[in-house]
Short mmCIF file of C-alpha atoms in Angstrom, two decimals:
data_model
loop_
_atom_site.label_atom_id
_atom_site.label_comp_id
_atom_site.label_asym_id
_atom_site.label_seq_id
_atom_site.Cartn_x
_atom_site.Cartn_y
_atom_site.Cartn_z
CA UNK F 2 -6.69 7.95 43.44
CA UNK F 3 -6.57 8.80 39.82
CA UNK F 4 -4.16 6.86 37.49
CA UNK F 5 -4.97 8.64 34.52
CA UNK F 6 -4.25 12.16 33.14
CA UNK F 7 -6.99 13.50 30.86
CA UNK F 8 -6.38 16.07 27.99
CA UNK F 9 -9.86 17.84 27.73
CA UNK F 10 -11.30 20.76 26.46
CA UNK F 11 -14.39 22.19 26.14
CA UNK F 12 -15.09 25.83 24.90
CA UNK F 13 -18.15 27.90 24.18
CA UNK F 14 -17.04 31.12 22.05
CA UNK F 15 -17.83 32.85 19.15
CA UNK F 16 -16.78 31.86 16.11
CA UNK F 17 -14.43 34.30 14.22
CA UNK F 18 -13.48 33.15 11.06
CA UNK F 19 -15.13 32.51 7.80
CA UNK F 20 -14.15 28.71 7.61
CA UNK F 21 -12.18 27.19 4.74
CA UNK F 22 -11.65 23.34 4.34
CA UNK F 23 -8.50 22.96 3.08
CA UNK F 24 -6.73 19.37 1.82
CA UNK F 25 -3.56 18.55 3.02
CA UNK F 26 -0.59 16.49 0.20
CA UNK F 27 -1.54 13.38 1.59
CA UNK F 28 -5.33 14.23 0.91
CA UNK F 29 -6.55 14.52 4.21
CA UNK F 30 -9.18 17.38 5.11
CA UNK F 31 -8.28 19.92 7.45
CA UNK F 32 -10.63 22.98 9.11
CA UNK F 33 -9.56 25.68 11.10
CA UNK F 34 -11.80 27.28 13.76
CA UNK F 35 -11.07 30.56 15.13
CA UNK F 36 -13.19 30.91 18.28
CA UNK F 37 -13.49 33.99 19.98
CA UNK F 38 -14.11 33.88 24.55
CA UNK F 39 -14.43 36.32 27.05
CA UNK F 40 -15.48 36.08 30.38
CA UNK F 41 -17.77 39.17 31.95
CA UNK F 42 -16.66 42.40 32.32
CA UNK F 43 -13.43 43.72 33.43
CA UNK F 44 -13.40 47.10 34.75
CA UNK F 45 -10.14 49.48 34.18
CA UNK F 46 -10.61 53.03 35.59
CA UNK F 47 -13.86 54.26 33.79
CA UNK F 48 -13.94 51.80 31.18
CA UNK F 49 -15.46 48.50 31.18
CA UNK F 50 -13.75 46.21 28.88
CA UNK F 51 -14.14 42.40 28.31
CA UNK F 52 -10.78 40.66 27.65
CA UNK F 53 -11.10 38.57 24.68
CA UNK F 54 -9.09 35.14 24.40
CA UNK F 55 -8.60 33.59 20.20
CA UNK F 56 -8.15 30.20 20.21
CA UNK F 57 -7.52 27.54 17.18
CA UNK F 58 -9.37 24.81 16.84
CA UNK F 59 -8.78 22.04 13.96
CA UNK F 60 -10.96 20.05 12.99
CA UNK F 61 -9.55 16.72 10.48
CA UNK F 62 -11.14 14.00 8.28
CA UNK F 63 -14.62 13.29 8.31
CA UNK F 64 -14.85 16.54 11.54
CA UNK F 65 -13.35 19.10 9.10
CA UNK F 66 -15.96 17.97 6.40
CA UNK F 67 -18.92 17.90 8.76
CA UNK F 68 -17.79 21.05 10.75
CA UNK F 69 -17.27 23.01 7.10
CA UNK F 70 -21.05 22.19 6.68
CA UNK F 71 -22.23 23.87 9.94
CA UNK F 72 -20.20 26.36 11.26
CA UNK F 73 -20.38 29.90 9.84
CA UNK F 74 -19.00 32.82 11.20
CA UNK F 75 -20.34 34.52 14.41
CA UNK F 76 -22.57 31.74 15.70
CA UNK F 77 -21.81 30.38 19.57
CA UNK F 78 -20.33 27.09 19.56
CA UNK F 79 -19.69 24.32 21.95
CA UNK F 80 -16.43 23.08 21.00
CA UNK F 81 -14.56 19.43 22.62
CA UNK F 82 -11.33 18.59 21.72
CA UNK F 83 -7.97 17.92 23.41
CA UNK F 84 -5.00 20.91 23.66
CA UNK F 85 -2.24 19.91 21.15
CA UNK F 86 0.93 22.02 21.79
CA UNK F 87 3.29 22.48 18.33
CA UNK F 88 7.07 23.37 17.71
CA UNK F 89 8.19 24.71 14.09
CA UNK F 90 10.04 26.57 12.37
CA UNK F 91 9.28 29.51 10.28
CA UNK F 92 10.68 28.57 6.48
CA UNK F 93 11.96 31.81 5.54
CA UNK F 94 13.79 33.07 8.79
CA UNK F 95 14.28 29.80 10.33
CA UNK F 96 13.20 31.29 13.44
CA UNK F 97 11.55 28.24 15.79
CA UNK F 98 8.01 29.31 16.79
CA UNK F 99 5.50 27.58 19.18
CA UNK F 100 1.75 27.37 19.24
CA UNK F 101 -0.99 25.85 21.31
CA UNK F 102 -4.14 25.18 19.23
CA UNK F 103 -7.00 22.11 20.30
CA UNK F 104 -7.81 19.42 17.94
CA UNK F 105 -11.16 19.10 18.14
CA UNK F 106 -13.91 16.03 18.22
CA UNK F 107 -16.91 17.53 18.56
CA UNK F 108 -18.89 20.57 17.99
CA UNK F 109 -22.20 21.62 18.41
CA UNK F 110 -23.63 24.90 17.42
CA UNK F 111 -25.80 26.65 20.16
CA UNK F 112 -26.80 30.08 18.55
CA UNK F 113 -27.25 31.22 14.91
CA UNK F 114 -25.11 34.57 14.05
CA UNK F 115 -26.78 38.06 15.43
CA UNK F 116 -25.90 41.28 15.53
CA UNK F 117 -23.53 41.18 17.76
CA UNK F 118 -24.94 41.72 21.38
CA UNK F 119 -24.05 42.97 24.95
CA UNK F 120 -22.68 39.69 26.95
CA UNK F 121 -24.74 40.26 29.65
CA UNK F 122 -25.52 38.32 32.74
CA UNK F 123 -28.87 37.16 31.61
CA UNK F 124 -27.39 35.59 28.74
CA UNK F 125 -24.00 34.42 30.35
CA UNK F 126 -26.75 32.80 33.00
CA UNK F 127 -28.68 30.95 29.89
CA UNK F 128 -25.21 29.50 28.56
CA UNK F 129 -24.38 28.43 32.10
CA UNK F 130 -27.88 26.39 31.74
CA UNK F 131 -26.93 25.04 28.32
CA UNK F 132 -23.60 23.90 29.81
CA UNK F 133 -25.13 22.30 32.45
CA UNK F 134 -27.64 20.07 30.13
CA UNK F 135 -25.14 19.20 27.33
CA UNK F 136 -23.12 17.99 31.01
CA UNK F 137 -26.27 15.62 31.70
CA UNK F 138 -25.40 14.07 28.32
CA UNK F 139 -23.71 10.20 29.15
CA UNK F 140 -20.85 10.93 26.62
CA UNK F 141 -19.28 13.43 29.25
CA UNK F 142 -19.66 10.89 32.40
CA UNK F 143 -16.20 9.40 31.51
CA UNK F 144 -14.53 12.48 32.54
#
């Protein structure tokens, strides 16, 4: 029986954003990813559609200066992190807002930007294959 929860994510999207490193007042680096993921396609009368999930990834410290390097907008990336779920509230309307974004540890990108391409099964077949071998990697047997 398990005795442990485990707060893991892994994601392989698009990335959406052009990134921009900023520095927080205490002087620590921050980088936000916006990754783009869909799965295949959804139909809805005649149209086919593919339903498109945005999520925030943030990457801090020696990540955020690394990540800043290497990611550029619209290459595939594997992204690991954990999901980090926030509660503020908005300074001028004092109105309490919640968001779910995943602090990320590790990143890896898989594809350099294209023109932007059909998601077809072919390729959703070759990232299943790069998922599987980047699974086959001992870092990912503590899971």
């Amino acid at each position: 029986m398990l005795k442990t929860s485990v707060n893991k994510v892994f994601l392989i999207g698009w990335v959406g954003n052009d990134v921009e490193l900023r520095c927080m007042p205490s002087g620590t680096e921050i980088l936000q990813v916006v990754l783009a993921t869909h799965d295949q396609s959804v139909s809805k009368g005649d149209h086919e559609f593919k339903p498109t999930e945005w999520h925030k990834v943030d990457f801090i410290g020696d990540q955020a200066e690394a990540a800043f390097k290497k990611i550029k907008k619209g290459e595939l990336l594997l992204i690991e992190g954990k999901l980090i779920h926030r509660v503020f509230k908005e300074f001028r309307s004092n109105i309490e807002r919640r968001s779910s974004e995943i602090l990320g540890s590790y990143f890896e990108v898989l594809k350099e930007p294209k023109v932007h391409h059909e998601f077809d099964h072919k390729f959703h077949h070759s990232l299943r294959e790069e998922f599987e071998r980047l699974m086959k990697n001992p870092r990912y047997h503590e899971i």
